[in-house]
Coordinates of C-alpha atoms and ligand atoms in Angstrom, one line a residue:
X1 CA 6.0 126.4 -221.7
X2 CA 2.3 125.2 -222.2
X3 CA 1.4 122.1 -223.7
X4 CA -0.1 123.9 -226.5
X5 CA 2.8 125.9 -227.4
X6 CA 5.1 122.7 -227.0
X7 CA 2.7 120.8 -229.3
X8 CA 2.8 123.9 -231.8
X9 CA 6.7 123.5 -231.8
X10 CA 7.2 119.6 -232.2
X11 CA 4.7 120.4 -235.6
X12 CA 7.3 123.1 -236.6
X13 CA 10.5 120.9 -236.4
X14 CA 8.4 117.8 -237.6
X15 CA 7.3 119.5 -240.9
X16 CA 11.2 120.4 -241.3
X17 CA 13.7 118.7 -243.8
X18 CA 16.0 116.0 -241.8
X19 CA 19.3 115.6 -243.1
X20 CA 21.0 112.4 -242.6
X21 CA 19.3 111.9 -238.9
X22 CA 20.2 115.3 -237.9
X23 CA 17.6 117.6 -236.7
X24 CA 17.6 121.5 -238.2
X25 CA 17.6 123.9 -235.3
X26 CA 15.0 126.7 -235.5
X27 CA 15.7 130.1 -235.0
X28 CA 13.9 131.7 -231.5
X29 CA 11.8 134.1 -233.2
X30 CA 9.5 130.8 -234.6
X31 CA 8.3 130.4 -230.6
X32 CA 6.4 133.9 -231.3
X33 CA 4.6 133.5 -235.1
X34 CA 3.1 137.1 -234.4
X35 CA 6.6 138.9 -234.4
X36 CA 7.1 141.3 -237.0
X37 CA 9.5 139.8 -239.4
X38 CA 10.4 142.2 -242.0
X39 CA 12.4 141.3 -244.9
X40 CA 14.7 143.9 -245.7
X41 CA 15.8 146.3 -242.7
X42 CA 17.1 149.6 -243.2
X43 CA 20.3 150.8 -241.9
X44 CA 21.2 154.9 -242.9
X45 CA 24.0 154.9 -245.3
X46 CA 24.3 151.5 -246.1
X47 CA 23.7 150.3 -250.2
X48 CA 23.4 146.6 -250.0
X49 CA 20.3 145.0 -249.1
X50 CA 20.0 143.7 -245.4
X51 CA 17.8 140.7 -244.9
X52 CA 16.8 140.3 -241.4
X53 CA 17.6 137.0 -241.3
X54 CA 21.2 137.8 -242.2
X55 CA 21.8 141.2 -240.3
X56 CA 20.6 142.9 -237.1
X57 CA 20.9 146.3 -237.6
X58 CA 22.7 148.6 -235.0
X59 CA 22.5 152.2 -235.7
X60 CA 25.0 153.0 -239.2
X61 CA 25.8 149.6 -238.5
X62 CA 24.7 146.2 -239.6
X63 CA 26.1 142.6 -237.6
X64 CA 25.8 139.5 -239.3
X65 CA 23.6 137.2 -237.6
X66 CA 25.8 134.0 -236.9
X67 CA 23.3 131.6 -237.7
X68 CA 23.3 133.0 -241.8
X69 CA 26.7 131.9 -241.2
X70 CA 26.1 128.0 -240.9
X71 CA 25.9 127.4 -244.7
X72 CA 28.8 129.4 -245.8
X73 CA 32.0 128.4 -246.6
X74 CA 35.5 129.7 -245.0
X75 CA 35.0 132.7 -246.7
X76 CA 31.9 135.4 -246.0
X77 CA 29.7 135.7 -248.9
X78 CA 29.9 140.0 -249.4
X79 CA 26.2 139.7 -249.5
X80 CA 26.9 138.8 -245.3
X81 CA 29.9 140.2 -244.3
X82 CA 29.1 142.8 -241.9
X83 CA 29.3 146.8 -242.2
X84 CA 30.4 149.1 -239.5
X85 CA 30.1 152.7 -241.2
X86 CA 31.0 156.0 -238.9
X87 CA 28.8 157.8 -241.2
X88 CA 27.8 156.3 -244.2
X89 CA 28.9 154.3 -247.8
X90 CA 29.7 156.8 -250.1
X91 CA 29.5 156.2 -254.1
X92 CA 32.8 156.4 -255.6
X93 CA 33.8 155.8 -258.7
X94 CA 37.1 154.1 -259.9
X95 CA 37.6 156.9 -263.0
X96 CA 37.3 159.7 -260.7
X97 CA 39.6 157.9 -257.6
X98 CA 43.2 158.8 -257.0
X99 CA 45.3 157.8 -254.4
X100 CA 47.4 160.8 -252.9
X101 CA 50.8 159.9 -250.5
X102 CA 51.9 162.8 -248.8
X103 CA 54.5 163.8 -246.1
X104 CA 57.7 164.6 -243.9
X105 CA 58.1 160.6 -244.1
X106 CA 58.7 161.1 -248.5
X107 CA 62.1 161.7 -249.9
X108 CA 60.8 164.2 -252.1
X109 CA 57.8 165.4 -249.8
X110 CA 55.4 164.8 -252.6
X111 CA 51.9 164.1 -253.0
X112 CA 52.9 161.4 -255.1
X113 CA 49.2 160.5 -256.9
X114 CA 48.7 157.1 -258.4
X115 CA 45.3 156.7 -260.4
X116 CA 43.1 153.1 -259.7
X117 CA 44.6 152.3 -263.3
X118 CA 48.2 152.5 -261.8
X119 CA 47.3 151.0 -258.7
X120 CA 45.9 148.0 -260.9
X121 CA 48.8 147.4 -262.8
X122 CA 51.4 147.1 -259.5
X123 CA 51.9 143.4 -258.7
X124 CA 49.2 141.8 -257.2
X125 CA 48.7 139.8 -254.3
X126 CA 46.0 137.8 -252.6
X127 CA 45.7 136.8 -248.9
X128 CA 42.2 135.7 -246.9
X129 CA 41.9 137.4 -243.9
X130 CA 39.3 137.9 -241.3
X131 CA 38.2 142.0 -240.3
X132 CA 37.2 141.8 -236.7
X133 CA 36.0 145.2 -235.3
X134 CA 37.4 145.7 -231.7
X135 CA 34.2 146.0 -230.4
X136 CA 33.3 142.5 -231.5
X137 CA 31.5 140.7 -228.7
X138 CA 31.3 144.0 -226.7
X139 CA 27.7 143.2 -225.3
X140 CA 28.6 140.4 -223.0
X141 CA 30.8 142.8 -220.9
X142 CA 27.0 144.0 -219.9
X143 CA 25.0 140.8 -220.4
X144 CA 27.4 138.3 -218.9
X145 CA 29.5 140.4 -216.8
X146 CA 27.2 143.2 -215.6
X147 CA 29.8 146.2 -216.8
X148 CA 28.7 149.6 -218.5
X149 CA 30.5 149.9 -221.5
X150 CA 29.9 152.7 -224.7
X151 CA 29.8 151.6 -228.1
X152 CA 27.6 149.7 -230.6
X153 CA 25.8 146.9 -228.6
X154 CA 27.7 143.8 -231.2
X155 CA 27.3 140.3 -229.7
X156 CA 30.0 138.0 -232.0
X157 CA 28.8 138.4 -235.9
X158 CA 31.2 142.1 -236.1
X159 CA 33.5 139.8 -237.7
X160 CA 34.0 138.4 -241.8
X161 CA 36.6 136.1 -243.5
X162 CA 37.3 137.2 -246.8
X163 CA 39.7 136.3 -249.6
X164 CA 41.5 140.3 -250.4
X165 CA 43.0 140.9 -253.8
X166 CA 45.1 144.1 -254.2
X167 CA 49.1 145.4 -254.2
X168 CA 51.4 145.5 -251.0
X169 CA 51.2 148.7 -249.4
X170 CA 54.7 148.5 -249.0
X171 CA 55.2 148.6 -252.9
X172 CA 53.1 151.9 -252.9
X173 CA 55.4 153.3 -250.3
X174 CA 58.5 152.7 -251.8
X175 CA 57.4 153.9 -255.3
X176 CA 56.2 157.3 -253.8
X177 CA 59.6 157.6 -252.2
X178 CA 59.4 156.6 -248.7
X179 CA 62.4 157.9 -246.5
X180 CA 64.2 155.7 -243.6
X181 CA 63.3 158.2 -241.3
X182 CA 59.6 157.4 -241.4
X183 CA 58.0 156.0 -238.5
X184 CA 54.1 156.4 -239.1
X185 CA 51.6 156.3 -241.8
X186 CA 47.8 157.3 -241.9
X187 CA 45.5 155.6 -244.3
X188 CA 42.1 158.1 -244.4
X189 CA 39.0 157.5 -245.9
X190 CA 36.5 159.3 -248.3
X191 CA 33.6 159.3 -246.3
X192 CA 32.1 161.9 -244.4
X193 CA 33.6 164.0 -241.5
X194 CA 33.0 162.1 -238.9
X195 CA 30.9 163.7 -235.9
X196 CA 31.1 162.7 -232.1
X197 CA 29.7 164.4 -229.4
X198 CA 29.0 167.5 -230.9
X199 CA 33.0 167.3 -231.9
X200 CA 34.0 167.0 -235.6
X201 CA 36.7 164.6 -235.3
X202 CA 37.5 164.7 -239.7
X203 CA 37.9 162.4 -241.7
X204 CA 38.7 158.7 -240.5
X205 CA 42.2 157.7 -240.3
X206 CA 44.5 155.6 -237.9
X207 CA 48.3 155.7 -237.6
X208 CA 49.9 152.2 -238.4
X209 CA 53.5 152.3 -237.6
X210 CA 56.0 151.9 -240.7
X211 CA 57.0 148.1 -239.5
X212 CA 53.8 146.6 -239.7
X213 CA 52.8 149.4 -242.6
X214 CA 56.3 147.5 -244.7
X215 CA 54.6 144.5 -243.7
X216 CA 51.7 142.6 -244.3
X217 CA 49.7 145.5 -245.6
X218 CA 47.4 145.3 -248.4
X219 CA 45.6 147.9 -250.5
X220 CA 42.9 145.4 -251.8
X221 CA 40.2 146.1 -254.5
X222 CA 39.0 143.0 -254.8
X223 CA 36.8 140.8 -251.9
X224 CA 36.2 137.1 -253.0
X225 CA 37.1 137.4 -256.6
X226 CA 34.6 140.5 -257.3
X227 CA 35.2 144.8 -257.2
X228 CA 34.9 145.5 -253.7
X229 CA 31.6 146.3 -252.8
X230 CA 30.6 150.0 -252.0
X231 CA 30.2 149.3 -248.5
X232 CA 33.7 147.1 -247.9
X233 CA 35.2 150.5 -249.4
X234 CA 35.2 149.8 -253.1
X235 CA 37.3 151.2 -255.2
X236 CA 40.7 150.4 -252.8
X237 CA 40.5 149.8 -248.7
X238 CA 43.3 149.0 -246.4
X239 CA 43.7 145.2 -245.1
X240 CA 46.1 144.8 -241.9
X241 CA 45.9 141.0 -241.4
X242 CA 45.4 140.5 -237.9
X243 CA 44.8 144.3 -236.4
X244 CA 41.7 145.7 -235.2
X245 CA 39.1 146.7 -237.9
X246 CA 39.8 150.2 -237.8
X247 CA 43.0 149.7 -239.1
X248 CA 41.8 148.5 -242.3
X249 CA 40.5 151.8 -243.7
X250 CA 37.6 151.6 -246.5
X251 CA 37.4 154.3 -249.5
X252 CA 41.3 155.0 -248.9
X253 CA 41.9 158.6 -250.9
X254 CA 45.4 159.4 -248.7
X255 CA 48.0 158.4 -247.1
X256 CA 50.3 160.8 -244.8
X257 CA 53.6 159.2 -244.5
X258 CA 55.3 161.0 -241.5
X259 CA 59.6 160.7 -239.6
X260 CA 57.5 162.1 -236.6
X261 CA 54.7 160.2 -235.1
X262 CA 51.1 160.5 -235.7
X263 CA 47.9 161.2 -234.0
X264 CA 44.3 160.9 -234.4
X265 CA 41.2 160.0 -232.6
X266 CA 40.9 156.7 -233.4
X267 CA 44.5 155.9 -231.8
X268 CA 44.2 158.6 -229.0
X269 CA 40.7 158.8 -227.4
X270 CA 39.6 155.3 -229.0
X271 CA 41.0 152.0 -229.6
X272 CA 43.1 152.2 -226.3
X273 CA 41.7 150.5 -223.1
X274 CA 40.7 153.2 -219.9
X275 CA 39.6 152.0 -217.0
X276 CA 40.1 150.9 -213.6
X277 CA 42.4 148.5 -214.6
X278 CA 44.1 150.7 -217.6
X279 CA 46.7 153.5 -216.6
X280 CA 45.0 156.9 -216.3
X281 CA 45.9 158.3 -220.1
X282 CA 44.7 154.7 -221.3
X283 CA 46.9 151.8 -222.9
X284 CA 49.0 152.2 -225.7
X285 CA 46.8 152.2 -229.3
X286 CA 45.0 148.9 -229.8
X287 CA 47.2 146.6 -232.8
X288 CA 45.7 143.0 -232.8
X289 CA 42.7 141.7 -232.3
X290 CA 41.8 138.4 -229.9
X291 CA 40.6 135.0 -229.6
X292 CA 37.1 133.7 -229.6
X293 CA 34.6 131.3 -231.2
X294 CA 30.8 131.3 -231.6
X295 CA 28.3 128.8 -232.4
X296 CA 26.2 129.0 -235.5
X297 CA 23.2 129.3 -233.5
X298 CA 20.6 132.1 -233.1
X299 CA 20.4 133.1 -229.7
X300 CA 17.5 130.9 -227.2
X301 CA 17.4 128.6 -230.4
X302 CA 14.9 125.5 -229.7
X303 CA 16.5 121.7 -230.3
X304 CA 14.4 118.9 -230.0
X305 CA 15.5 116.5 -227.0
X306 CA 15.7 113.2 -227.8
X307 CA 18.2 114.0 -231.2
X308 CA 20.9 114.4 -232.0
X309 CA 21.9 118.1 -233.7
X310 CA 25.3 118.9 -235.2
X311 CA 26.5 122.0 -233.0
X312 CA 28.5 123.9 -235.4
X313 CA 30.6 127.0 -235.0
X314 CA 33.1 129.2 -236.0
X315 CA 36.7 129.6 -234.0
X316 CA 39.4 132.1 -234.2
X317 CA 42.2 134.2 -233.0
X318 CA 44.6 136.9 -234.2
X319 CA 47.8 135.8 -232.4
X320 CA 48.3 132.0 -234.4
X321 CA 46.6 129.2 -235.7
X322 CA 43.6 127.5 -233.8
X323 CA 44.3 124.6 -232.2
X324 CA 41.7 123.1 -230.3
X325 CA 38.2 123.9 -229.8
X326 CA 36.2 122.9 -226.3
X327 CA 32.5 122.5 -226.2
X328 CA 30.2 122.5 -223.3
X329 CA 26.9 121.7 -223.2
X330 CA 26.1 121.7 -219.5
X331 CA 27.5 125.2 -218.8
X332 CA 30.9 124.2 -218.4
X333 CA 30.9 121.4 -216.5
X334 CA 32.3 118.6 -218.9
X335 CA 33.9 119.7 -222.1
X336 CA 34.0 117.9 -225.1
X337 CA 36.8 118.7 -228.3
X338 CA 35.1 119.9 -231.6
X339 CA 36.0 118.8 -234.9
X340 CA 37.6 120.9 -236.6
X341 CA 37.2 121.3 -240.4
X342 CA 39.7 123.7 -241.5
X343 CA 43.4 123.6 -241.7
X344 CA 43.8 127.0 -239.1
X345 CA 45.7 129.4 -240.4
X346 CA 46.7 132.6 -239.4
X347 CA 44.7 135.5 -240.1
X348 CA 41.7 132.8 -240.9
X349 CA 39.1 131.1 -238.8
X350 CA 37.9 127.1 -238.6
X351 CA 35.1 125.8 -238.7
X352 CA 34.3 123.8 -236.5
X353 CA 31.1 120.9 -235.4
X354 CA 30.3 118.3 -232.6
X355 CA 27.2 116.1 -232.3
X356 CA 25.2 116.4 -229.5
X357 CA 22.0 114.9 -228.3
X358 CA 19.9 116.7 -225.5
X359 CA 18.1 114.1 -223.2
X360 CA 15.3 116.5 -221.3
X361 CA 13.8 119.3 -222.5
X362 CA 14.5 122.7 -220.7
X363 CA 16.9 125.3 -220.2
X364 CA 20.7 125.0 -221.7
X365 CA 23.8 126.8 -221.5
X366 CA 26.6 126.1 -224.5
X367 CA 29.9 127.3 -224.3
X368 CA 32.8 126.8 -226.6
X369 CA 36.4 128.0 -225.5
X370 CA 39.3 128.8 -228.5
X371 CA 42.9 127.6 -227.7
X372 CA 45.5 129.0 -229.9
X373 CA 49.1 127.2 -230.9
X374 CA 50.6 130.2 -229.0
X375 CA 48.8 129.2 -225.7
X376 CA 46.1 131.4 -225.4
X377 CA 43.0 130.2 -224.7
X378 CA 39.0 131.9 -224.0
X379 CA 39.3 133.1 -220.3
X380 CA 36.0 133.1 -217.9
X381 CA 36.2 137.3 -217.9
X382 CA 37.3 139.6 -219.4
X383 CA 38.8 142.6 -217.9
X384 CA 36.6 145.4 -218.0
X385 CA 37.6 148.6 -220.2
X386 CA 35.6 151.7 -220.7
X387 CA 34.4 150.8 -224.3
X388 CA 34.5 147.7 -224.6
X389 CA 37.1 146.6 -226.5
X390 CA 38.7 143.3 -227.1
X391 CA 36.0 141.2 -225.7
X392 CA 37.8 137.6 -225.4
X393 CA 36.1 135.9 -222.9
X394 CA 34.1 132.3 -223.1
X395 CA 30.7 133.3 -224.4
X396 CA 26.9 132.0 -222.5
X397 CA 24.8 130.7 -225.4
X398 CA 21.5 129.5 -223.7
X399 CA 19.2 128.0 -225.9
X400 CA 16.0 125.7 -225.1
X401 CA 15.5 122.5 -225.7
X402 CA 11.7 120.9 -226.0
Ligands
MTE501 N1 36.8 155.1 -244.1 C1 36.4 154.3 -243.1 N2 37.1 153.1 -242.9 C2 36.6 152.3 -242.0 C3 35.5 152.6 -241.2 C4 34.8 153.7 -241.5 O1 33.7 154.0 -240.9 N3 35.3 154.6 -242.5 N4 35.2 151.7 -240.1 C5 36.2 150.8 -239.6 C6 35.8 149.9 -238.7 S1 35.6 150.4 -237.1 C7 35.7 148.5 -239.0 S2 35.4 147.4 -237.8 C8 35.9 148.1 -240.4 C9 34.7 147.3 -240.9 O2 34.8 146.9 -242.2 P1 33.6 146.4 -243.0 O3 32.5 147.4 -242.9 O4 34.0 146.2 -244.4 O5 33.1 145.1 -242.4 O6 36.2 149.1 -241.3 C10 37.0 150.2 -240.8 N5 37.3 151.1 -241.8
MO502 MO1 35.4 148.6 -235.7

């Protein structure tokens, strides 16, 4: 770095606020002041705006950066909750809507139809959970750990904590007339048919066995108090606390209830792990999701040496309650415990922060490593799979400090 550009950047972080001694930590992108910056970015299909300083944009996708994060409570504002769209939002309305159950897995066979107005006035419940796609963190398998993988390129921010309004699935199920003999049922959505490889593989739709289906299930239509967004599926989406994201369909218009079980793409030829280390026809279909934290940090941020900046993150995993996090700040050399500032709970995330005050300007690696009160913890790798799935290991945040 030239002395120029060094003395350009002490002006930036002089000129900005200071909060109680600590130093605010500047996004990369203010080391190049001639980088496009646009304010709203487009993504195909999505309705809400996307501020670039909120979302990176990944095809019909949109990741929330981690660093729009750092302000916000527990819960994801809507407005930054990330979208991951096969094909695109469509427009629903809630007059038009009706729910259709259907299948060998009904007493009576049915459809049975319920309106939203029906669906409204079944008991309602209200549970915060995070939605985690599978692929979440799915770039570090070829950043950090030099393996091909397919898929959308997300680093951590495919992930949103939300407080879900709506009735038990399992109360939908019973009042259609489920039998004992049903073992699956498959939530589909309204959106488009959904293309892949010159393939139309229909509408998008996932088995969830009955057990977890009786469960824990929600068919939500509200997200933080508010009508669910178009994008988050508005009027009614599925919730499974704790499962991959694809479990939780958005723009639910059926549900096959079946006494044989199901089948679709997204529990055959995705959401299973293939691979050297997977059997040949792949690993049984993908149910919970994994462990990780992430720092609210862009990536390459700048600190100041000299300072001392409150690293703050977010930590979380889909098998129990967080218990500790670890923070290194000399690429994992010594490891310090976080603070944590959230009772963890399942199905939630912390928060979590730790001061820390860089000495000499240059290159610096940060790493924070999840345990969970089940035992699991971050490991170094993680084991490679075809596309990139379930991504768990301790994440390489380098950042500079000048
Ligand atoms: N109908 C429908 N449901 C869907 C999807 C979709 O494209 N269509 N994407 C799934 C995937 S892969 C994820 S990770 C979550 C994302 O939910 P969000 O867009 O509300 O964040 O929705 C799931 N439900
Ligand atoms: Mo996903």
């Amino acid at each position: 770095m030239s002395a120029t550009h060094r003395r350009d950047l002490l002006k930036l972080l002089a000129v900005a606020p200071l909060t109680a001694g600590l130093t605010p930590v500047l996004p990369a992108r203010a080391a190049s002041p001639t980088a496009p910056h646009p304010q709203l970015a487009i993504a195909p299909g999505i309705v809400k705006p996307l501020p670039s300083e909120v979302f990176t944009i990944r095809g019909t996708n949109a990741e929330t950066r981690f660093e729009a994060l750092r302000e916000t409570g527990q819960l994801t504002p809507a407005e930054r909750f990330f979208v991951r769209n096969h094909t695109s939002t469509p427009r629903l309305t809630e007059s038009d809507w009706r729910l259709s159950v259907w299948g060998s897995g009904l007493r009576g066979r049915g459809p049975v139809d319920f309106s939203y107005g029906q669906l409204r006035s079944l008991p309602s419940v209200t549970r915060t959970a995070v939605v985690e796609c599978a692929g979440n963190g799915r770039s570090f398998f070829t950043t950090q750990q030099g393996e091909a993988v397919s898929g959308t390129s997300w680093t951590l921010g495919a992930i949103g904590a939300a407080r879900w309004r709506g009735v038990r699935l399992r109360d939908v199920l019973h009042r259609a007339g489920i039998a004992s003999s049903a073992v699956d049922v498959m939530p589909r959505g309204l959106d488009d048919e959904f293309i892949s490889g010159g393939n139309n593989l229909g509408r998008v739709r996932r088995p969830l066995p009955v057990a977890k289906a009786l469960d824990d299930v929600i068919l939500a239509y509200e997200m933080n108090g508010e009508p669910l967004p178009y994008d988050h599926g508005f009027p009614v989406r599925v919730i499974v606390p704790s499962w991959i994201g694809i479990a939780s369909i958005k723009w639910l218009g059926d549900i096959e209830v079946s006494d044989t079980p199901l089948e679709s793409p997204w529990n055959t030829q995705f959401y299973r792990l293939f691979g050297a280390a997977h059997p040949p026809a792949g690993s049984a279909p993908l149910t919970r999701q994994t462990i990780k934290s992430a720092f609210e940090l862009p990536n390459g941020a700048l600190l100041e040496a000299g300072r001392t900046h409150r690293l703050t993150g977010r930590a979380w995993s889909a098998a129990a309650p967080v218990r500790t996090v670890e923070v290194s700040t000399d690429g994992g050399t010594h490891w310090r415990r976080a603070r944590l500032h959230d009772t963890p709970r399942r199905h939630g995330w912390v928060r979590w922060s730790l001061p820390w005050r860089p000495r000499s300007a240059g290159t610096a690696e940060l790493r924070a490593r999840t345990t969970d009160l089940a035992g699991n913890s971050q490991p170094e790798r993680t084991v490679h799979n075809t596309q990139g799935y379930l991504f768990d290991a301790v994440v390489r945040h380098q950042i500079t400090v000048v």
